[in-house]
Amino acid sequence: MSFVLRDLGITIGRMPPGKTNTIIDVPGVAVGHTTLIERDNIRTGVTAIIPSTGNLFYEKVHAAAVTINGFGKAIGFPQINELGKIETPILLTNTLNVGKVSDALISWVIDKYSVSNREILSINPVIAECNDSYLNDIQTRVVEKEHVFHALNSACAGQVEEGVVGAGTGMSAFEFKSGIGSTSRIITLDGAEYTLGVLSLPNFGRREELMIDCVPVGQALRDFGKEESPPDEGSIVVVIGTDIPLSHRQLVRVAKRATFGIAHTGGTCHNGSGEFAIAFSTANRIPDDPKRVFLDERRLNDTGPAINEVFQATIEAVEESILSALFSAKTTIGRKGHRRVALPIAHVVSLFTERGSAPSV
Amino acid sequence: MSFVLRDLGITIGRMPPGKTNTIIDVPGVAVGHTTLIERDNIRTGVTAIIPSTGNLFYEKVHAAAVTINGFGKAIGFPQINELGKIETPILLTNTLNVGKVSDALISWVIDKYSVSNREILSINPVIAECNDSYLNDIQTRVVEKEHVFHALNSACAGQVEEGVVGAGTGMSAFEFKSGIGSTSRIITLDGAEYTLGVLSLPNFGRREELMIDCVPVGQALRDFGKEESPPDEGSIVVVIGTDIPLSHRQLVRVAKRATFGIAHTGGTCHNGSGEFAIAFSTANRIPDDPKRVFLDERRLNDTGPAINEVFQATIEAVEESILSALFSAKTTIGRKGHRRVALPIAHVVSLFTERGSAPSV
Amino acid sequence: MSFVLRDLGITIGRMPPGKTNTIIDVPGVAVGHTTLIERDNIRTGVTAIIPSTGNLFYEKVHAAAVTINGFGKAIGFPQINELGKIETPILLTNTLNVGKVSDALISWVIDKYSVSNREILSINPVIAECNDSYLNDIQTRVVEKEHVFHALNSACAGQVEEGVVGAGTGMSAFEFKSGIGSTSRIITLDGAEYTLGVLSLPNFGRREELMIDCVPVGQALRDFGKEESPPDEGSIVVVIGTDIPLSHRQLVRVAKRATFGIAHTGGTCHNGSGEFAIAFSTANRIPDDPKRVFLDERRLNDTGPAINEVFQATIEAVEESILSALFSAKTTIGRKGHRRVALPIAHVVSLFTERGSAPSV
Amino acid sequence: MSFVLRDLGITIGRMPPGKTNTIIDVPGVAVGHTTLIERDNIRTGVTAIIPSTGNLFYEKVHAAAVTINGFGKAIGFPQINELGKIETPILLTNTLNVGKVSDALISWVIDKYSVSNREILSINPVIAECNDSYLNDIQTRVVEKEHVFHALNSACAGQVEEGVVGAGTGMSAFEFKSGIGSTSRIITLDGAEYTLGVLSLPNFGRREELMIDCVPVGQALRDFGKEESPPDEGSIVVVIGTDIPLSHRQLVRVAKRATFGIAHTGGTCHNGSGEFAIAFSTANRIPDDPKRVFLDERRLNDTGPAINEVFQATIEAVEESILSALFSAKTTIGRKGHRRVALPIAHVVSLFTERGSAPSV
């Protein structure tokens, strides 16, 4: 359930959220976390997004990956974009742990998806990362295979934990504590309801840039609980899932709209920011079967207004997911005594109240 | 001079504008317009941005072109990005006039830049466009060679006219009358002052999306002077010039930041929008001289914070240029009696006053 | 009919050609030319490839455009790749005539495809070019609207003229006279026959680079009829059409394989070469109907070996089309008395005979 | 020393090789291997290319990475292309070992490049791979940290071993045993000599496709020692290094030319092939120093013919490096008794002799 903003009367956008207002509102999507808080210097973890139940390796889903600003170490993108599909869960972790997490994901895929009579000899693991080194001793690389397996095996289609969990454990945004945020939107197309969900890992932004639903909160809270921190320029990973039938090209277009959601929170994509968006559609499964010469698929007609609704849903859900990560996070002390303060929610609410005529509150 | 917003007390961003707050604050840049308002159905024109005085064909400037959303007919991009340079002025016009304007630009380049002993046998004209068919009879294609020559030959390094002029004559944004907008920012690097300027042609957005310095003006003016208009999804061209020494790769990075400026005005890049940004740097001239084997050039080190200042300047200047186009435009009636109302400035100011504590006003 | 190589016993590749061994073997594809040979200095023209009969604007076809080396002035690519479709015929002409030809194509589309109750207000014309300035007075830009209309209106699904015609009139390749070349291949997929056709406009290469079916003909004919010519680095446009159902992403992959066909003739893509490939599939028509929310389409499964057959067909057909342009061209004298000699076919055949054991002859 | 082809009288291209005819002819470049041949099922390894002696992390080199066909798992590319530089050695290994090798490289970078007063908190490891699963038990992932360290620490600027070593241990090309191949070319620019070197890991191609200097060797040896093998579609990694001063954009252009070298050996880039090229230039070092606002650099002027020489050197060196890998490899038996036969060199030479008039032999 991700109603922390809405319960405070802050509604981002105009489209309705799904039942839990998280990415698992997309049928078949599951999310799991492993959170690692150890001693005074480990604040990190791993988050798994499983696009679809069943054997994802042998029944892949359409996907696309977009680099907004490439100062980042995400892996798996060239093959996603060449073949237009994804064959593993998507894992998020910290910058220096990508190699180990990638290796663990290969083990898990072999364990989980192998079938008799076929050998899995090539796997394209998909991992994205942000840098949690302000709070976490990143050189230590503590995320091990068992942590990855736990995140994957505990992944659940029933709820998504937000805030200081999983890959979000050590992250910061706008010099507040950040973490994992997730949201969803319902879109009615041709009389039927579809869902688009987002899970994001925001780790970017200078304090004064933060905007919440057009209120310049970052300026009002310019010095609130702020530490002298290095110009940690951060990054963000946005994962977008949907059951709307979209082709690879259309998923590229959707993923690119993540930028607008980021911009609406005040983000401006600094030099040192690794900003990546991955989008997948579960509507058509692609059998890993060389004997199937043709596939009959349905896809959205992007001639008409329908695709604009998909773009709008993406932008709103990305914006809200970033804010939800902030509203769900708790103040955290980590490596070298560094302290990231949580967003002071009561104070934020008072800023909204002062504004009074705020149209969307 | 482009101080219409600042004169009203609305300041976009934190960086200082140049002397005229337009793209011509970048030394050597000149801008010219031809405005075509004829009978009751012609509302169009052409705008020329000349990156640099002197013989641009034989002393080219570094450049990059970025496609934000490719529903548009801009020409010249593949060569800009292959060779990292631009060899002609940049022209803006309406969608269906690109061919004629391109042909006229070739004539002008041959006339203007030919030198003895060398024949010009290949030219890469750069033209971008928006669709002005709501107010203009676009099928007629009235922009002729003499109009293009006039815009180029009258281009001036002394001032930029904004609003309902040149290519902006028939454009709309947020269902208000739009046109040409231009702004600039001063950046101090290593003790010296540099300038980054923007000229934009905004022609996008639904009414309710318009944000001005975080005030949701579009929602407050949802029905103000609004006509039942077709879902004209519009587009935007952003031209960014600077005297900061930037390589092609760095200019790509700068041009991509235009998206954030667009997003801050409420734009969300609809399906049917052709959104393009072109950036050039005048700091290093590239001689068209096959005998010169090596070039010694200075460029910004994008390891450090300096490039973030360039990004920030871009984002601010793009945002302000879009707003400046709106604030400078006048209500216009055109084809089929269609009417695009100007932004009601007094009303907008009152919305700012109501907001009271608005931090940046 | 394009059997000039095969009639000499030179067979490129292993796959069978279609009935005419040209691009019109793809059902619905038509090709037309206007050839302009005037006085002693005009050697140019225009070539039209119409992807499909019927109303192409309101029933578009899937398409993709790839830039191999971007020193060229092709227009229309950003929109092809954003929307994955093409809505006009593809025109080829000389470098400086792109603007005029583009404008003429807009007129033709409005004339030809307008239907009652709908206005055409946006058109994405697709034009590619090579530089024929060695033989043609390129600055004169003699291709007028009537020439474009003639090429389009005379386009015929019954035969393709090759050699010194249309856009090929003034082109050279490997310092021999070149022109238009076209070929096709039959591919059996899931028990049914499909066709892939290519039309190319080769205008690149140094003499010594020319390879014909692995025979280094260019080296053997190093000085044959050669003039001291400027380092005209040339370019090539490759148009690929097929009735195999392919998505945009798959058409990108197919278009990229043009490079291998070019390489097999000895081409190496010089700095000054504009090398572009455009691919379209006629299997699925995309209605320009905003009310159609979903499309049900068949596409190739690129998991299996079938896509490799499509790649192979592309590579073979591109290679043969380039050679066919050379074998079909006649010696031509043009501007300033420049003379491009035709490939001396008897001499080439003797080189093959000498080689003796040549496996594919 | 890589003169195996030249010693047989087979000369690829027209440009002179460097002293050892390998990538280490580029000053400062070092190469190391760890070869893992264990029991009857392990045939794999790791190869390290160190672009430059000194502290590569704090004095980075210009670089670019190009995806020819993205069915591959290379990591590090988005950041190389965003920032135009490389900060770690380049490692090659097998497909499923990328994660572990990446993690080991991070450890090595921290060990090797850390300086006092600065913490390394972000590293972009660059790893590329091919699939050696025909001969190697790839699921086992035997390349450990110590193997990576050994390849890096034993990297030597004095010689490059070719053939069945390092990452090449288990690779095949054209259904012959392949491995590591390396070559170089000398280019004289403005009176001074520069070097461009290539190291490649070819693992692609069907038997009948193999061409050696225009002799269709693969057809002549169609069944030589061939096993019934799965359609292992393979891949290739090409690493290009040079001391010519080239910008990121120019390095992209150079890396793209690898395709022509691959094509000249008969390669056609099958669907399942991961084809990647990485290029770097050691001429300008980029200090990781945020205080340095500007950099003064020399770069090639790509207006003139000089860049064509760089392209030519690349194409020749890539072609020869692929062949050198084949000519240097020995017959290898591996997993499940699979056997990859070496190219029968005497037989190949006899094919050249038969051809007789072969111009370049």
PDB file of N, CA and C in Angstrom, chain C residues 3-45:
ATOM      1  N   PHE C   3      19.136  -9.348 -64.442  1.00  0.00           N
ATOM      2  CA  PHE C   3      19.915 -10.583 -64.493  1.00  0.00           C
ATOM      3  C   PHE C   3      21.258 -10.391 -65.180  1.00  0.00           C
ATOM      4  N   VAL C   4      21.716  -9.147 -65.224  1.00  0.00           N
ATOM      5  CA  VAL C   4      22.950  -8.870 -65.930  1.00  0.00           C
ATOM      6  C   VAL C   4      24.134  -9.652 -65.359  1.00  0.00           C
ATOM      7  N   LEU C   5      24.213  -9.765 -64.047  1.00  0.00           N
ATOM      8  CA  LEU C   5      25.315 -10.547 -63.473  1.00  0.00           C
ATOM      9  C   LEU C   5      25.112 -12.040 -63.695  1.00  0.00           C
ATOM     10  N   ARG C   6      23.907 -12.478 -63.425  1.00  0.00           N
ATOM     11  CA  ARG C   6      23.630 -13.925 -63.541  1.00  0.00           C
ATOM     12  C   ARG C   6      23.778 -14.409 -64.986  1.00  0.00           C
ATOM     13  N   ASP C   7      23.419 -13.553 -65.958  1.00  0.00           N
ATOM     14  CA  ASP C   7      23.579 -13.944 -67.358  1.00  0.00           C
ATOM     15  C   ASP C   7      25.064 -14.123 -67.724  1.00  0.00           C
ATOM     16  N   LEU C   8      25.923 -13.452 -66.955  1.00  0.00           N
ATOM     17  CA  LEU C   8      27.366 -13.611 -67.172  1.00  0.00           C
ATOM     18  C   LEU C   8      27.938 -14.746 -66.325  1.00  0.00           C
ATOM     19  N   GLY C   9      27.098 -15.391 -65.582  1.00  0.00           N
ATOM     20  CA  GLY C   9      27.574 -16.490 -64.747  1.00  0.00           C
ATOM     21  C   GLY C   9      28.050 -16.070 -63.372  1.00  0.00           C
ATOM     22  N   ILE C  10      27.775 -14.834 -62.998  1.00  0.00           N
ATOM     23  CA  ILE C  10      28.192 -14.358 -61.670  1.00  0.00           C
ATOM     24  C   ILE C  10      26.975 -14.374 -60.744  1.00  0.00           C
ATOM     25  N   THR C  11      27.040 -15.240 -59.742  1.00  0.00           N
ATOM     26  CA  THR C  11      25.914 -15.402 -58.830  1.00  0.00           C
ATOM     27  C   THR C  11      26.329 -14.936 -57.452  1.00  0.00           C
ATOM     28  N   ILE C  12      25.653 -13.926 -56.954  1.00  0.00           N
ATOM     29  CA  ILE C  12      26.004 -13.398 -55.632  1.00  0.00           C
ATOM     30  C   ILE C  12      25.136 -14.081 -54.591  1.00  0.00           C
ATOM     31  N   GLY C  13      25.779 -14.784 -53.682  1.00  0.00           N
ATOM     32  CA  GLY C  13      25.051 -15.406 -52.585  1.00  0.00           C
ATOM     33  C   GLY C  13      24.440 -16.740 -52.962  1.00  0.00           C
ATOM     34  N   ARG C  14      23.641 -17.239 -52.015  1.00  0.00           N
ATOM     35  CA  ARG C  14      23.112 -18.589 -52.172  1.00  0.00           C
ATOM     36  C   ARG C  14      21.598 -18.647 -52.264  1.00  0.00           C
ATOM     37  N   MET C  15      20.928 -17.507 -52.088  1.00  0.00           N
ATOM     38  CA  MET C  15      19.473 -17.541 -52.036  1.00  0.00           C
ATOM     39  C   MET C  15      18.889 -17.191 -53.404  1.00  0.00           C
ATOM     40  N   PRO C  16      17.735 -17.746 -53.738  1.00  0.00           N
ATOM     41  CA  PRO C  16      17.172 -17.507 -55.068  1.00  0.00           C
ATOM     42  C   PRO C  16      16.583 -16.100 -55.212  1.00  0.00           C
ATOM     43  N   PRO C  17      16.754 -15.495 -56.377  1.00  0.00           N
ATOM     44  CA  PRO C  17      16.130 -14.195 -56.625  1.00  0.00           C
ATOM     45  C   PRO C  17      14.649 -14.379 -56.954  1.00  0.00           C
ATOM     46  N   GLY C  18      13.913 -13.280 -56.870  1.00  0.00           N
ATOM     47  CA  GLY C  18      12.513 -13.309 -57.294  1.00  0.00           C
ATOM     48  C   GLY C  18      12.410 -13.251 -58.816  1.00  0.00           C
ATOM     49  N   LYS C  19      11.174 -13.106 -59.282  1.00  0.00           N
ATOM     50  CA  LYS C  19      10.895 -13.237 -60.711  1.00  0.00           C
ATOM     51  C   LYS C  19      11.671 -12.239 -61.559  1.00  0.00           C
ATOM     52  N   THR C  20      11.718 -10.980 -61.128  1.00  0.00           N
ATOM     53  CA  THR C  20      12.460  -9.975 -61.907  1.00  0.00           C
ATOM     54  C   THR C  20      13.816  -9.682 -61.275  1.00  0.00           C
ATOM     55  N   ASN C  21      14.074 -10.246 -60.121  1.00  0.00           N
ATOM     56  CA  ASN C  21      15.291  -9.943 -59.356  1.00  0.00           C
ATOM     57  C   ASN C  21      15.417  -8.440 -59.092  1.00  0.00           C
ATOM     58  N   THR C  22      14.291  -7.793 -58.803  1.00  0.00           N
ATOM     59  CA  THR C  22      14.316  -6.372 -58.399  1.00  0.00           C
ATOM     60  C   THR C  22      13.355  -6.174 -57.226  1.00  0.00           C
ATOM     61  N   ILE C  23      13.350  -4.984 -56.701  1.00  0.00           N
ATOM     62  CA  ILE C  23      12.531  -4.688 -55.526  1.00  0.00           C
ATOM     63  C   ILE C  23      11.029  -4.821 -55.795  1.00  0.00           C
ATOM     64  N   ILE C  24      10.637  -4.721 -57.056  1.00  0.00           N
ATOM     65  CA  ILE C  24       9.193  -4.835 -57.326  1.00  0.00           C
ATOM     66  C   ILE C  24       8.698  -6.272 -57.231  1.00  0.00           C
ATOM     67  N   ASP C  25       9.578  -7.215 -56.996  1.00  0.00           N
ATOM     68  CA  ASP C  25       9.103  -8.564 -56.694  1.00  0.00           C
ATOM     69  C   ASP C  25       8.345  -8.591 -55.369  1.00  0.00           C
ATOM     70  N   VAL C  26       8.572  -7.581 -54.539  1.00  0.00           N
ATOM     71  CA  VAL C  26       7.789  -7.444 -53.309  1.00  0.00           C
ATOM     72  C   VAL C  26       6.407  -6.917 -53.709  1.00  0.00           C
ATOM     73  N   PRO C  27       5.366  -7.678 -53.459  1.00  0.00           N
ATOM     74  CA  PRO C  27       4.038  -7.279 -53.950  1.00  0.00           C
ATOM     75  C   PRO C  27       3.648  -5.870 -53.507  1.00  0.00           C
ATOM     76  N   GLY C  28       3.214  -5.067 -54.458  1.00  0.00           N
ATOM     77  CA  GLY C  28       2.742  -3.722 -54.153  1.00  0.00           C
ATOM     78  C   GLY C  28       3.794  -2.639 -54.323  1.00  0.00           C
ATOM     79  N   VAL C  29       5.051  -3.011 -54.416  1.00  0.00           N
ATOM     80  CA  VAL C  29       6.105  -2.003 -54.547  1.00  0.00           C
ATOM     81  C   VAL C  29       6.218  -1.555 -56.010  1.00  0.00           C
ATOM     82  N   ALA C  30       6.332  -0.242 -56.202  1.00  0.00           N
ATOM     83  CA  ALA C  30       6.483   0.303 -57.556  1.00  0.00           C
ATOM     84  C   ALA C  30       7.644   1.282 -57.568  1.00  0.00           C
ATOM     85  N   VAL C  31       8.298   1.371 -58.720  1.00  0.00           N
ATOM     86  CA  VAL C  31       9.464   2.246 -58.859  1.00  0.00           C
ATOM     87  C   VAL C  31       9.321   3.089 -60.122  1.00  0.00           C
ATOM     88  N   GLY C  32       9.647   4.370 -60.016  1.00  0.00           N
ATOM     89  CA  GLY C  32       9.625   5.252 -61.191  1.00  0.00           C
ATOM     90  C   GLY C  32      10.842   6.158 -61.206  1.00  0.00           C
ATOM     91  N   HIS C  33      11.223   6.606 -62.386  1.00  0.00           N
ATOM     92  CA  HIS C  33      12.389   7.472 -62.522  1.00  0.00           C
ATOM     93  C   HIS C  33      12.055   8.685 -63.381  1.00  0.00           C
ATOM     94  N   THR C  34      12.724   9.773 -63.128  1.00  0.00           N
ATOM     95  CA  THR C  34      12.845  10.862 -64.101  1.00  0.00           C
ATOM     96  C   THR C  34      14.341  11.101 -64.294  1.00  0.00           C
ATOM     97  N   THR C  35      14.765  11.024 -65.545  1.00  0.00           N
ATOM     98  CA  THR C  35      16.182  11.164 -65.873  1.00  0.00           C
ATOM     99  C   THR C  35      16.386  12.504 -66.557  1.00  0.00           C
ATOM    100  N   LEU C  36      17.321  13.285 -66.073  1.00  0.00           N
ATOM    101  CA  LEU C  36      17.547  14.620 -66.641  1.00  0.00           C
ATOM    102  C   LEU C  36      18.953  14.701 -67.229  1.00  0.00           C
ATOM    103  N   ILE C  37      19.011  14.626 -68.558  1.00  0.00           N
ATOM    104  CA  ILE C  37      20.289  14.780 -69.262  1.00  0.00           C
ATOM    105  C   ILE C  37      20.118  15.954 -70.211  1.00  0.00           C
ATOM    106  N   GLU C  38      20.747  17.070 -69.856  1.00  0.00           N
ATOM    107  CA  GLU C  38      20.545  18.288 -70.625  1.00  0.00           C
ATOM    108  C   GLU C  38      21.900  18.931 -70.902  1.00  0.00           C
ATOM    109  N   ARG C  39      22.009  19.493 -72.075  1.00  0.00           N
ATOM    110  CA  ARG C  39      23.256  20.153 -72.470  1.00  0.00           C
ATOM    111  C   ARG C  39      24.480  19.308 -72.051  1.00  0.00           C
ATOM    112  N   ASP C  40      25.560  20.002 -71.754  1.00  0.00           N
ATOM    113  CA  ASP C  40      26.750  19.230 -71.382  1.00  0.00           C
ATOM    114  C   ASP C  40      26.990  19.211 -69.871  1.00  0.00           C
ATOM    115  N   ASN C  41      26.054  19.750 -69.110  1.00  0.00           N
ATOM    116  CA  ASN C  41      26.357  19.853 -67.676  1.00  0.00           C
ATOM    117  C   ASN C  41      25.290  19.288 -66.739  1.00  0.00           C
ATOM    118  N   ILE C  42      24.150  18.865 -67.268  1.00  0.00           N
ATOM    119  CA  ILE C  42      23.106  18.332 -66.380  1.00  0.00           C
ATOM    120  C   ILE C  42      23.014  16.813 -66.550  1.00  0.00           C
ATOM    121  N   ARG C  43      23.340  16.110 -65.491  1.00  0.00           N
ATOM    122  CA  ARG C  43      23.261  14.641 -65.473  1.00  0.00           C
ATOM    123  C   ARG C  43      22.727  14.260 -64.102  1.00  0.00           C
ATOM    124  N   THR C  44      21.417  14.299 -63.966  1.00  0.00           N
ATOM    125  CA  THR C  44      20.840  14.054 -62.641  1.00  0.00           C
ATOM    126  C   THR C  44      19.420  13.531 -62.800  1.00  0.00           C
ATOM    127  N   GLY C  45      18.686  13.427 -61.694  1.00  0.00           N
ATOM    128  CA  GLY C  45      17.319  12.942 -61.806  1.00  0.00           C
ATOM    129  C   GLY C  45      16.724  12.627 -60.458  1.00  0.00           C
TER     130      GLY C  45
END
